[in-house]
Each structure stands twice: as structure tokens, then as C-alpha cells.
Amino acid sequence: MREIDRRSLLKAFAGLAGTFAVTAQAQAAAAPARGMADGNFRFPQGVASGDPQPHGIVLWTRVEATDGAQTAIALRAQVSKTPDFKSIVVDQVLTVKEDSDHTLRLVVDGLDPDTIYFYRFAAGGDYSRMGRTRTAPAHDAEGPAKFAFVSCQSYEQAFYGAWARMLADDLGAAEDEQIDFVLFLGDFIYEVRGDRWDANMQNPTWLKAADGSLREVPPFPNGSPPWPSTAWNKNPGATNAVSLADYRFLYKLYLSDPNLQAARARWPFVSTWDDHEFSNDCWQTHDTYFDPSGRPAQSRRVAANQAWFEYIPALLTGAPSPHTVENQAHDFKFAAVKDAPFSGPGQDWIDPDTDNRTALETIKIYRTLRWGKTVEIILTDNRSYKSPPPKPPKIEGQALPAIEMVKLLDLGREANSGKPPAMIPGTDQPNTRQTSPRGSMLGPTQKAWFKQVLSASDARWKIWANSLPMLPFRLDLSSLPFTGIKDSLLGIDGWNGYPSERAELLRYMRDNGITNVVSCTGDHHFHAAGTLVIDPDAEKPEPVAVEFLGTGISSETLFPAVERASRGNSVFHSICTFQGSDGLVENWNLAMLAGTMTALVRSWTWGFIADAFWNAAVNPGLKYVDSNSNGYGLLRADAGRVQARLVTIANPAIDYGPKGAPIVRTADFTVRAWKKGEAPQVYGPVFTGKPAFPFE
Ligand SMILES: [Fe+2]
């Protein structure tokens, strides 16, 4: 167990734009009172903190000269134990320049464990807002860990009423009920302008804020050419970020939102990324807009990595490990790369022949943090080392990826005990993965590290910050024999597209007696909960871990998208929804929990005989789905149990301002700590407010 090693940190930071390290110590005299603001500087993105350690924290801000000058700016950083700044422990002047976009990352050590601190920055006579943060408890301290888990905050698709709700509730809560930190699971920004449309599929149509202003993503400084109008593209005319200036522009825009800014000023964030910090459904350095097998975008990946590093406070280089398995994370270091097509999967899917590997190595973000004895947070990077999704060929009538084909392609050359078929059985299509390695989400190096951490951790709970869900989301379409469609997956970008590695990791947990693993996840834009079973197709699926999938803050939720997509096909539309007494019913939840036939019969018979068709084998372990939801998750871990709450807010397209969006429902779950040889169980949902369909 090591604390932050400041000397090696300083060495590592030498020459790293915008990054500094200081040691806290009580100051001889209180800092002078604030003088008059002179209006020469401002802090338009506020302040933030990240990655709390028992004795350290990363502080963040960005300053700009009001006259737009791009010169160096002297910035004073102050940290105090009290909000009146009379108990100052850090008072330092640092210089930030254009090379970090005038962002500051300040790694502070020498702090006391389990303590709230206040911080602020000043340039000339102008002060930032005050931030509040806290350190982690000592590694051997007992006590709960309380956090929110959050993802997917498209700026143009809705407002941040969920953040405002969380803030208002936390400010009103008793101190021992307040959350300690925010676990951010990805899609902090979306890399697109114009990914928003009206009922007639016209885009972009900007939402209107309460003050009448438009919630608009302005044109990028650079930006791609407008996307073409094609059958698959629901967003003709949209553009995407292509340069460092574009990604910086997005972070600045997103952080201009007062609710998000207030959240970053109140809680430390512990962050990983998902796809949209770079590109939709990305893998390694490839984007997938016009070719699902991936287009090269090495230089864009480097730009996205740099902007994330500049705007998201995270302790990477020097992050202390709570056990014998070292953290390998490191800060961003620029590398010049060329965009070149994928040359082949290589041994481990990480293409070694182009600048792919070089671009990925500019930063490493997977790491662990410890919250006392109770929790170890293990953050993985599910994008940088990932193999391309095993997309089956287009087959007549089969719009969604068939499970059996995904399984075959995912196994690559290991399929059929090492004798993979040349053709995909039952089709006239070649097996494009016949000679490929097995699919991987984590890549071999990260996977080995992840397994070592799971084995080494003696925390009561292992909280896996896992940007993509592992719960099965399968559609048993073969139960509708008249359609001639095979059982399919809702998508293959997540773990459902990587079934062999998914099973490998869960089997590893079982075989090594690793218990009390809770996967906290996002990306899919709906709430779900359940146990993770090793093989969903097994006769007796074995649960070995637990997952809570939190929906997005503001990104469009699943149900309306599925409802829209299924219009014009009466069977699929009936599976998705039917008209209830107060609007469309989220029958899709039932399809996920009990199978498509159950959902169809429910639609067509008003539920009189639907239960007779209940298919418990469709998605083993899946306990809860709220497919029409925006909001967030809250989790409290005590020594003996975890309590999770999935919060669904009212329509996020309405600007509720700082008072926050009303809550439609909360769904509460309890998991008791389990021992080797025992199976985890998820108790719940217990609702407040209107229960989700079909849980009434
Ligand atoms: Fe998302």
C-alpha cells in the first residue's frame, strides 16, 4: 500500500502541460481576504475534483482572459478545511498556458483522510466559484461508501434536470446520507452535432430552455463534412468532432451547463469513458459511422484522449494501488500518428502495424481506488483494447444479430474446438472470423490486470466501473415461429457481443472464489438490474456477480427509439408497446424479462393469458428493466450489504432549472454479501412512486 509518491510524480509531470503537484500543510497565516474582482479573468467551466485518495485529491479548473488573450495566466490555488478559507492548507501560484487550453490539474497530497475540503482559484482579482470535495477514508477504516453512478449526458438531446435533482436531494439530506463521490461511467460528451430530431425526423431541432434560449450545439471549429443522407442514417446533416479543437469545444460547451458545473463543484468524480468521448461504438482507434467494421481514426483518437485528460480530473500517473497489483495508469503524452487502415487483428486484436497502438498508448486510464475497508472501485477501459464487434452478415429477414452467429464469430479460430467452419452454418455467407483470435473487450494486458486485482483485493465489495453492461439482453424471436427469425441480441457493441470473454471473466470469479463483485454500468440508456450468470444458455445458469445498469442523465432512452423503429410492423410494434389508459405502455420491459411471445400475447389479449407464455430462460438473471427512463443510480455499500436505487426522473426535455426534475419512481434493490460457494441474490425492486411496467 503506497501513498502518492510525490517525487516521482513531479518527475513524471515535468513538462506535462497544465499539471502540478503540491503537498498540503497548515499555512502560517490565513490567506488575505478576497479583494475586488477586476474582471480580467473568468472561470467559465467552473471547478472540479477527482479520484479521492486517503491523503490526496486531483483539483481542476480552467481560466480564460476576458479579452481572449492566449498568453500564460498566473493562477492561485487555495485549499481550506473551512468554507471561509480561514484554515488554509494549500496556497500556491501556478501558471497555465495555451498548451493545456488553460486547464489546470493540481495533484494535492498531504491531506487528512475522510475529510471535506473546500478549494478555489484566483487570477488577478477574479475568483472561481468555490468547490467542495472530500478525501477517501483510510484503507483500514470501517464505514459505508455512498456514491451516485451516472452516464450518458447528451447536451442536445435533453437538459440536466437529473443532475439538479441529485444536487437538491443531497443538499437536503442528513450528512451521513449524502453521497461521497460520483462514479462517471462514460459518455460525458457526445462527439456529434445534430444527433437530435423531431417527430418528423427532421434534424437538428434544438430544445428550448426555460429562458427561451436554444439548447444548441454550435458548429464545430473544424468538424466533419455533413453526414450523407442514406437509409441507415437517421441524422443526415449531422457533423462530428475531428480535431483537438473540436473535442475541447465540446467539453467547454457541456461544462457551461450550470447543473453539471454545480455537480462537479460539489462532489469528487471518479471517471472512466465509453465510446462517445471519442466516437460512437468505437473500438481501439476506429470509428464506425459509415462502415460498421471500422474506419481508421488514429489522429482523432489522440485528440479525444488529450481533451479527456485536460477536462476530466483523474489520478493516472502515480495512482497508488491498495494492494500488490500496481496501477498501470498513466497521464496523456502526445504522439504524432497517421490515419491508416487496420492491417489485421495480429495476435491480440491490437493492430501493431499501423499507428493504432501508438495512439492508444498516449494514455492509460484503467485503475483502482479504495474507499476504506468496504469498497474497491475497479475502473476498466472497455474501448481502447477492444476487438471489433462480431457482426453477422446481412441475412434476409434477420435485422438483429442472431445469437448463434455472434457466438461463432466471437470464438474466431477457436470455434468448434479449433475447427471453425468456413461458412456460417445455414447460410451462404463466409465465416469472416475463421482465422481470427477470440473476441476481447478488455484486451489481454488489461484482462490479466483485472483478474489479478480481483484476486488481490481484500475489500468487502469490488465495485466494477464497467462502461458496458454484462446482463443478457436477448430477444427469443424463435418463439414466434411464424416470423422465421432466429433468437437475437439487442446489440453487440456491449458485452453481449463478447460472450466468450464475458463467460471467461465470470468463470474466473467462480473458480477463484471471488465474491461480492458488483458491476455498475451505463451506455444503454435504460435502467436494469440482476445477477450475472456464467452462461445464459446453460440448463442451470450459475449466478456469480451482480449488475446495476443506470440509465442516462439526458441521452434519449431506449423505449421511444424502439417504438419508433418498430412502427409499420404490427408484430414488433405490439411486442414493444400497446395503448394503455394513460398512453403507450412499455411492453418492451416485459419482452426482455419474459420473452417476446409473452409480450405479444399481453399486447393482444390485454394480459389475460400472457403469463402462460412466460419464458424465464430468455434472459437469465435479469430482474428489472425500466426501458423508458432518464436519471441515475445511487449505491450504498456497507460491510454486509449493498443497497442500490435506480432513480427515474420526469421528461428531461423540460428545463426544470436548478430545482431539478421531479422523480417519477425509484426502484430499490438489496444485495447481501455472499460467501464462496453461495449464489448472489438481488432483492427488489421496491418502488416509491409509479412502478415500472409490468411490476404494478
Ligand atoms: Fe450513451
PDB file of C-alpha atoms in Angstrom, residues 269-455:
ATOM      1  CA  PHE A 269     -15.768  12.433  -9.679  1.00  0.00           C
ATOM      2  CA  VAL A 270     -14.266   9.026 -10.379  1.00  0.00           C
ATOM      3  CA  SER A 271     -14.423   8.643 -14.141  1.00  0.00           C
ATOM      4  CA  THR A 272     -13.956   6.195 -16.926  1.00  0.00           C
ATOM      5  CA  TRP A 273     -15.006   6.700 -20.529  1.00  0.00           C
ATOM      6  CA  ASP A 274     -17.233   4.947 -23.015  1.00  0.00           C
ATOM      7  CA  ASP A 275     -17.500   5.437 -26.780  1.00  0.00           C
ATOM      8  CA  HIS A 276     -18.744   8.997 -27.220  1.00  0.00           C
ATOM      9  CA  GLU A 277     -15.728  10.625 -25.600  1.00  0.00           C
ATOM     10  CA  PHE A 278     -14.222   9.585 -28.938  1.00  0.00           C
ATOM     11  CA  SER A 279     -16.709   8.104 -31.427  1.00  0.00           C
ATOM     12  CA  ASN A 280     -19.962   6.128 -31.492  1.00  0.00           C
ATOM     13  CA  ASP A 281     -19.480   2.354 -30.971  1.00  0.00           C
ATOM     14  CA  CYS A 282     -15.737   2.829 -31.315  1.00  0.00           C
ATOM     15  CA  TRP A 283     -13.124   0.141 -30.812  1.00  0.00           C
ATOM     16  CA  GLN A 284      -9.402   0.922 -30.490  1.00  0.00           C
ATOM     17  CA  THR A 285      -8.720   3.855 -32.849  1.00  0.00           C
ATOM     18  CA  HIS A 286     -11.616   3.120 -35.195  1.00  0.00           C
ATOM     19  CA  ASP A 287     -14.893   4.899 -35.723  1.00  0.00           C
ATOM     20  CA  THR A 288     -17.916   3.135 -37.187  1.00  0.00           C
ATOM     21  CA  TYR A 289     -20.125   5.810 -38.774  1.00  0.00           C
ATOM     22  CA  PHE A 290     -20.180   4.652 -42.359  1.00  0.00           C
ATOM     23  CA  ASP A 291     -18.651   1.221 -42.064  1.00  0.00           C
ATOM     24  CA  PRO A 292     -19.542  -0.966 -39.101  1.00  0.00           C
ATOM     25  CA  SER A 293     -16.244  -2.813 -39.426  1.00  0.00           C
ATOM     26  CA  GLY A 294     -14.476   0.418 -38.516  1.00  0.00           C
ATOM     27  CA  ARG A 295     -12.621   3.254 -40.209  1.00  0.00           C
ATOM     28  CA  PRO A 296      -9.157   4.374 -39.173  1.00  0.00           C
ATOM     29  CA  ALA A 297      -9.107   7.457 -36.939  1.00  0.00           C
ATOM     30  CA  GLN A 298      -5.774   7.309 -35.143  1.00  0.00           C
ATOM     31  CA  SER A 299      -5.189  11.078 -35.009  1.00  0.00           C
ATOM     32  CA  ARG A 300      -8.740  11.668 -33.854  1.00  0.00           C
ATOM     33  CA  ARG A 301      -8.259   9.132 -31.047  1.00  0.00           C
ATOM     34  CA  VAL A 302      -5.168  11.042 -29.853  1.00  0.00           C
ATOM     35  CA  ALA A 303      -7.134  14.318 -29.906  1.00  0.00           C
ATOM     36  CA  ALA A 304     -10.006  12.749 -27.948  1.00  0.00           C
ATOM     37  CA  ASN A 305      -7.571  11.288 -25.383  1.00  0.00           C
ATOM     38  CA  GLN A 306      -5.885  14.657 -24.905  1.00  0.00           C
ATOM     39  CA  ALA A 307      -9.141  16.556 -24.405  1.00  0.00           C
ATOM     40  CA  TRP A 308     -10.439  13.944 -21.908  1.00  0.00           C
ATOM     41  CA  PHE A 309      -7.202  14.240 -19.959  1.00  0.00           C
ATOM     42  CA  GLU A 310      -7.389  18.037 -19.934  1.00  0.00           C
ATOM     43  CA  TYR A 311     -11.018  18.262 -18.805  1.00  0.00           C
ATOM     44  CA  ILE A 312     -11.636  15.191 -16.584  1.00  0.00           C
ATOM     45  CA  PRO A 313      -9.766  15.256 -13.260  1.00  0.00           C
ATOM     46  CA  ALA A 314      -8.298  11.784 -12.726  1.00  0.00           C
ATOM     47  CA  LEU A 315      -5.203  10.493 -10.952  1.00  0.00           C
ATOM     48  CA  LEU A 316      -3.417   8.342 -13.522  1.00  0.00           C
ATOM     49  CA  THR A 317       0.391   8.539 -13.225  1.00  0.00           C
ATOM     50  CA  GLY A 318       1.273   7.799  -9.611  1.00  0.00           C
ATOM     51  CA  ALA A 319      -2.154   6.442  -8.673  1.00  0.00           C
ATOM     52  CA  PRO A 320      -1.417   4.382  -5.561  1.00  0.00           C
ATOM     53  CA  SER A 321      -2.514   0.775  -5.516  1.00  0.00           C
ATOM     54  CA  PRO A 322      -4.304  -0.530  -2.426  1.00  0.00           C
ATOM     55  CA  HIS A 323      -2.601  -3.946  -2.782  1.00  0.00           C
ATOM     56  CA  THR A 324       0.223  -5.758  -4.510  1.00  0.00           C
ATOM     57  CA  VAL A 325      -1.112  -5.278  -8.034  1.00  0.00           C
ATOM     58  CA  GLU A 326       0.330  -1.992  -9.274  1.00  0.00           C
ATOM     59  CA  ASN A 327      -1.790   0.564 -11.067  1.00  0.00           C
ATOM     60  CA  GLN A 328      -0.516   0.924 -14.608  1.00  0.00           C
ATOM     61  CA  ALA A 329      -2.475   4.065 -15.478  1.00  0.00           C
ATOM     62  CA  HIS A 330      -0.542   6.977 -16.890  1.00  0.00           C
ATOM     63  CA  ASP A 331      -1.147  10.555 -17.948  1.00  0.00           C
ATOM     64  CA  PHE A 332      -1.608  11.652 -21.549  1.00  0.00           C
ATOM     65  CA  LYS A 333       1.535  12.046 -23.593  1.00  0.00           C
ATOM     66  CA  PHE A 334       1.152  13.316 -27.125  1.00  0.00           C
ATOM     67  CA  ALA A 335       2.299  11.203 -30.074  1.00  0.00           C
ATOM     68  CA  ALA A 336       2.079  12.157 -33.746  1.00  0.00           C
ATOM     69  CA  VAL A 337       0.205   9.439 -35.654  1.00  0.00           C
ATOM     70  CA  LYS A 338      -1.029   8.782 -39.175  1.00  0.00           C
ATOM     71  CA  ASP A 339      -4.507   7.573 -40.049  1.00  0.00           C
ATOM     72  CA  ALA A 340      -4.008   4.233 -41.736  1.00  0.00           C
ATOM     73  CA  PRO A 341      -6.380   1.309 -42.322  1.00  0.00           C
ATOM     74  CA  PHE A 342      -6.376  -1.643 -39.941  1.00  0.00           C
ATOM     75  CA  SER A 343      -3.706  -4.073 -41.115  1.00  0.00           C
ATOM     76  CA  GLY A 344      -5.164  -7.118 -39.399  1.00  0.00           C
ATOM     77  CA  PRO A 345      -6.024  -8.473 -35.984  1.00  0.00           C
ATOM     78  CA  GLY A 346      -2.490  -9.542 -35.010  1.00  0.00           C
ATOM     79  CA  GLN A 347      -2.114 -11.889 -32.036  1.00  0.00           C
ATOM     80  CA  ASP A 348      -4.355  -9.906 -29.707  1.00  0.00           C
ATOM     81  CA  TRP A 349      -6.531  -7.776 -31.992  1.00  0.00           C
ATOM     82  CA  ILE A 350      -4.356  -4.714 -31.231  1.00  0.00           C
ATOM     83  CA  ASP A 351      -3.126  -3.921 -34.717  1.00  0.00           C
ATOM     84  CA  PRO A 352       0.637  -3.482 -34.314  1.00  0.00           C
ATOM     85  CA  ASP A 353       1.456  -2.370 -37.844  1.00  0.00           C
ATOM     86  CA  THR A 354      -0.211   0.993 -38.002  1.00  0.00           C
ATOM     87  CA  ASP A 355      -0.154   3.861 -35.524  1.00  0.00           C
ATOM     88  CA  ASN A 356      -3.118   2.218 -33.785  1.00  0.00           C
ATOM     89  CA  ARG A 357      -1.034   1.020 -30.846  1.00  0.00           C
ATOM     90  CA  THR A 358       0.907   4.296 -30.644  1.00  0.00           C
ATOM     91  CA  ALA A 359      -2.324   6.311 -30.470  1.00  0.00           C
ATOM     92  CA  LEU A 360      -3.761   4.057 -27.754  1.00  0.00           C
ATOM     93  CA  GLU A 361      -0.581   4.276 -25.706  1.00  0.00           C
ATOM     94  CA  THR A 362      -0.876   8.074 -25.362  1.00  0.00           C
ATOM     95  CA  ILE A 363      -2.906   7.455 -22.173  1.00  0.00           C
ATOM     96  CA  LYS A 364      -3.884   4.559 -19.915  1.00  0.00           C
ATOM     97  CA  ILE A 365      -6.949   5.051 -17.721  1.00  0.00           C
ATOM     98  CA  TYR A 366      -7.772   1.667 -16.178  1.00  0.00           C
ATOM     99  CA  ARG A 367      -7.057   1.775 -12.452  1.00  0.00           C
ATOM    100  CA  THR A 368      -8.406   1.052  -8.968  1.00  0.00           C
ATOM    101  CA  LEU A 369      -9.355   3.221  -5.996  1.00  0.00           C
ATOM    102  CA  ARG A 370     -10.121   2.205  -2.461  1.00  0.00           C
ATOM    103  CA  TRP A 371     -12.866   3.504  -0.155  1.00  0.00           C
ATOM    104  CA  GLY A 372     -11.850   2.233   3.293  1.00  0.00           C
ATOM    105  CA  LYS A 373     -12.237  -1.458   4.032  1.00  0.00           C
ATOM    106  CA  THR A 374     -15.611  -1.511   2.365  1.00  0.00           C
ATOM    107  CA  VAL A 375     -15.083  -0.876  -1.324  1.00  0.00           C
ATOM    108  CA  GLU A 376     -12.509  -1.198  -4.054  1.00  0.00           C
ATOM    109  CA  ILE A 377     -13.536   0.544  -7.264  1.00  0.00           C
ATOM    110  CA  ILE A 378     -12.080  -1.127 -10.333  1.00  0.00           C
ATOM    111  CA  LEU A 379     -12.348   1.045 -13.434  1.00  0.00           C
ATOM    112  CA  THR A 380     -11.844  -0.632 -16.794  1.00  0.00           C
ATOM    113  CA  ASP A 381     -11.389   0.867 -20.261  1.00  0.00           C
ATOM    114  CA  ASN A 382     -13.825  -1.055 -22.479  1.00  0.00           C
ATOM    115  CA  ARG A 383     -12.931   0.789 -25.679  1.00  0.00           C
ATOM    116  CA  SER A 384      -9.202   1.101 -26.226  1.00  0.00           C
ATOM    117  CA  TYR A 385      -8.231  -2.577 -26.494  1.00  0.00           C
ATOM    118  CA  LYS A 386     -11.474  -3.985 -27.825  1.00  0.00           C
ATOM    119  CA  SER A 387     -11.797  -6.214 -30.878  1.00  0.00           C
ATOM    120  CA  PRO A 388     -14.350  -5.122 -33.485  1.00  0.00           C
ATOM    121  CA  PRO A 389     -17.861  -6.416 -32.710  1.00  0.00           C
ATOM    122  CA  PRO A 390     -18.594  -9.785 -34.376  1.00  0.00           C
ATOM    123  CA  LYS A 391     -21.218  -8.514 -36.772  1.00  0.00           C
ATOM    124  CA  PRO A 392     -23.025 -11.277 -38.673  1.00  0.00           C
ATOM    125  CA  PRO A 393     -23.576 -10.790 -42.405  1.00  0.00           C
ATOM    126  CA  LYS A 394     -26.873  -9.373 -43.618  1.00  0.00           C
ATOM    127  CA  ILE A 395     -29.354 -12.191 -43.935  1.00  0.00           C
ATOM    128  CA  GLU A 396     -32.842 -11.817 -45.364  1.00  0.00           C
ATOM    129  CA  GLY A 397     -35.425 -11.195 -42.641  1.00  0.00           C
ATOM    130  CA  GLN A 398     -32.845 -11.147 -39.836  1.00  0.00           C
ATOM    131  CA  ALA A 399     -32.470  -7.481 -38.878  1.00  0.00           C
ATOM    132  CA  LEU A 400     -30.901  -8.065 -35.445  1.00  0.00           C
ATOM    133  CA  PRO A 401     -27.702 -10.074 -34.870  1.00  0.00           C
ATOM    134  CA  ALA A 402     -28.533 -13.763 -34.382  1.00  0.00           C
ATOM    135  CA  ILE A 403     -27.091 -15.160 -31.133  1.00  0.00           C
ATOM    136  CA  GLU A 404     -25.728 -18.347 -32.723  1.00  0.00           C
ATOM    137  CA  MET A 405     -23.836 -16.366 -35.383  1.00  0.00           C
ATOM    138  CA  VAL A 406     -22.410 -13.896 -32.873  1.00  0.00           C
ATOM    139  CA  LYS A 407     -21.192 -16.796 -30.730  1.00  0.00           C
ATOM    140  CA  LEU A 408     -19.496 -18.424 -33.709  1.00  0.00           C
ATOM    141  CA  LEU A 409     -17.821 -15.240 -34.937  1.00  0.00           C
ATOM    142  CA  ASP A 410     -16.759 -14.254 -31.411  1.00  0.00           C
ATOM    143  CA  LEU A 411     -14.941 -17.557 -30.929  1.00  0.00           C
ATOM    144  CA  GLY A 412     -12.958 -16.983 -34.135  1.00  0.00           C
ATOM    145  CA  ARG A 413     -10.437 -19.741 -34.829  1.00  0.00           C
ATOM    146  CA  GLU A 414     -11.326 -21.424 -31.516  1.00  0.00           C
ATOM    147  CA  ALA A 415     -14.883 -22.199 -32.677  1.00  0.00           C
ATOM    148  CA  ASN A 416     -15.952 -25.812 -32.994  1.00  0.00           C
ATOM    149  CA  SER A 417     -12.992 -26.963 -30.850  1.00  0.00           C
ATOM    150  CA  GLY A 418     -10.476 -25.274 -33.116  1.00  0.00           C
ATOM    151  CA  LYS A 419     -12.087 -26.377 -36.372  1.00  0.00           C
ATOM    152  CA  PRO A 420     -14.187 -23.354 -37.313  1.00  0.00           C
ATOM    153  CA  PRO A 421     -16.477 -23.782 -40.310  1.00  0.00           C
ATOM    154  CA  ALA A 422     -15.575 -21.868 -43.469  1.00  0.00           C
ATOM    155  CA  MET A 423     -19.190 -20.836 -43.933  1.00  0.00           C
ATOM    156  CA  ILE A 424     -21.717 -19.643 -41.368  1.00  0.00           C
ATOM    157  CA  PRO A 425     -23.966 -22.701 -40.916  1.00  0.00           C
ATOM    158  CA  GLY A 426     -27.346 -22.446 -42.604  1.00  0.00           C
ATOM    159  CA  THR A 427     -26.224 -19.546 -44.800  1.00  0.00           C
ATOM    160  CA  ASP A 428     -24.256 -18.972 -47.982  1.00  0.00           C
ATOM    161  CA  GLN A 429     -22.059 -16.454 -46.127  1.00  0.00           C
ATOM    162  CA  PRO A 430     -18.365 -16.936 -45.295  1.00  0.00           C
ATOM    163  CA  ASN A 431     -17.155 -17.105 -41.691  1.00  0.00           C
ATOM    164  CA  THR A 432     -15.103 -13.904 -41.686  1.00  0.00           C
ATOM    165  CA  ARG A 433     -13.530 -14.751 -38.315  1.00  0.00           C
ATOM    166  CA  GLN A 434     -12.336 -18.228 -39.261  1.00  0.00           C
ATOM    167  CA  THR A 435      -8.675 -17.340 -38.630  1.00  0.00           C
ATOM    168  CA  SER A 436      -9.154 -14.538 -36.091  1.00  0.00           C
ATOM    169  CA  PRO A 437      -8.348 -14.581 -32.401  1.00  0.00           C
ATOM    170  CA  ARG A 438     -11.229 -14.878 -29.950  1.00  0.00           C
ATOM    171  CA  GLY A 439     -13.050 -11.582 -29.391  1.00  0.00           C
ATOM    172  CA  SER A 440     -11.970  -9.436 -26.462  1.00  0.00           C
ATOM    173  CA  MET A 441     -13.406  -6.399 -24.722  1.00  0.00           C
ATOM    174  CA  LEU A 442     -10.530  -5.691 -22.344  1.00  0.00           C
ATOM    175  CA  GLY A 443      -7.531  -6.811 -24.399  1.00  0.00           C
ATOM    176  CA  PRO A 444      -5.011  -9.302 -22.949  1.00  0.00           C
ATOM    177  CA  THR A 445      -2.960  -6.917 -20.784  1.00  0.00           C
ATOM    178  CA  GLN A 446      -5.902  -5.225 -19.117  1.00  0.00           C
ATOM    179  CA  LYS A 447      -7.695  -8.545 -18.696  1.00  0.00           C
ATOM    180  CA  ALA A 448      -4.706 -10.064 -16.869  1.00  0.00           C
ATOM    181  CA  TRP A 449      -4.503  -6.975 -14.648  1.00  0.00           C
ATOM    182  CA  PHE A 450      -8.246  -7.103 -13.949  1.00  0.00           C
ATOM    183  CA  LYS A 451      -8.079 -10.742 -12.871  1.00  0.00           C
ATOM    184  CA  GLN A 452      -5.072 -10.022 -10.632  1.00  0.00           C
ATOM    185  CA  VAL A 453      -6.876  -7.107  -8.990  1.00  0.00           C
ATOM    186  CA  LEU A 454      -9.985  -9.224  -8.365  1.00  0.00           C
ATOM    187  CA  SER A 455      -7.820 -11.871  -6.698  1.00  0.00           C
TER     188      SER A 455
END
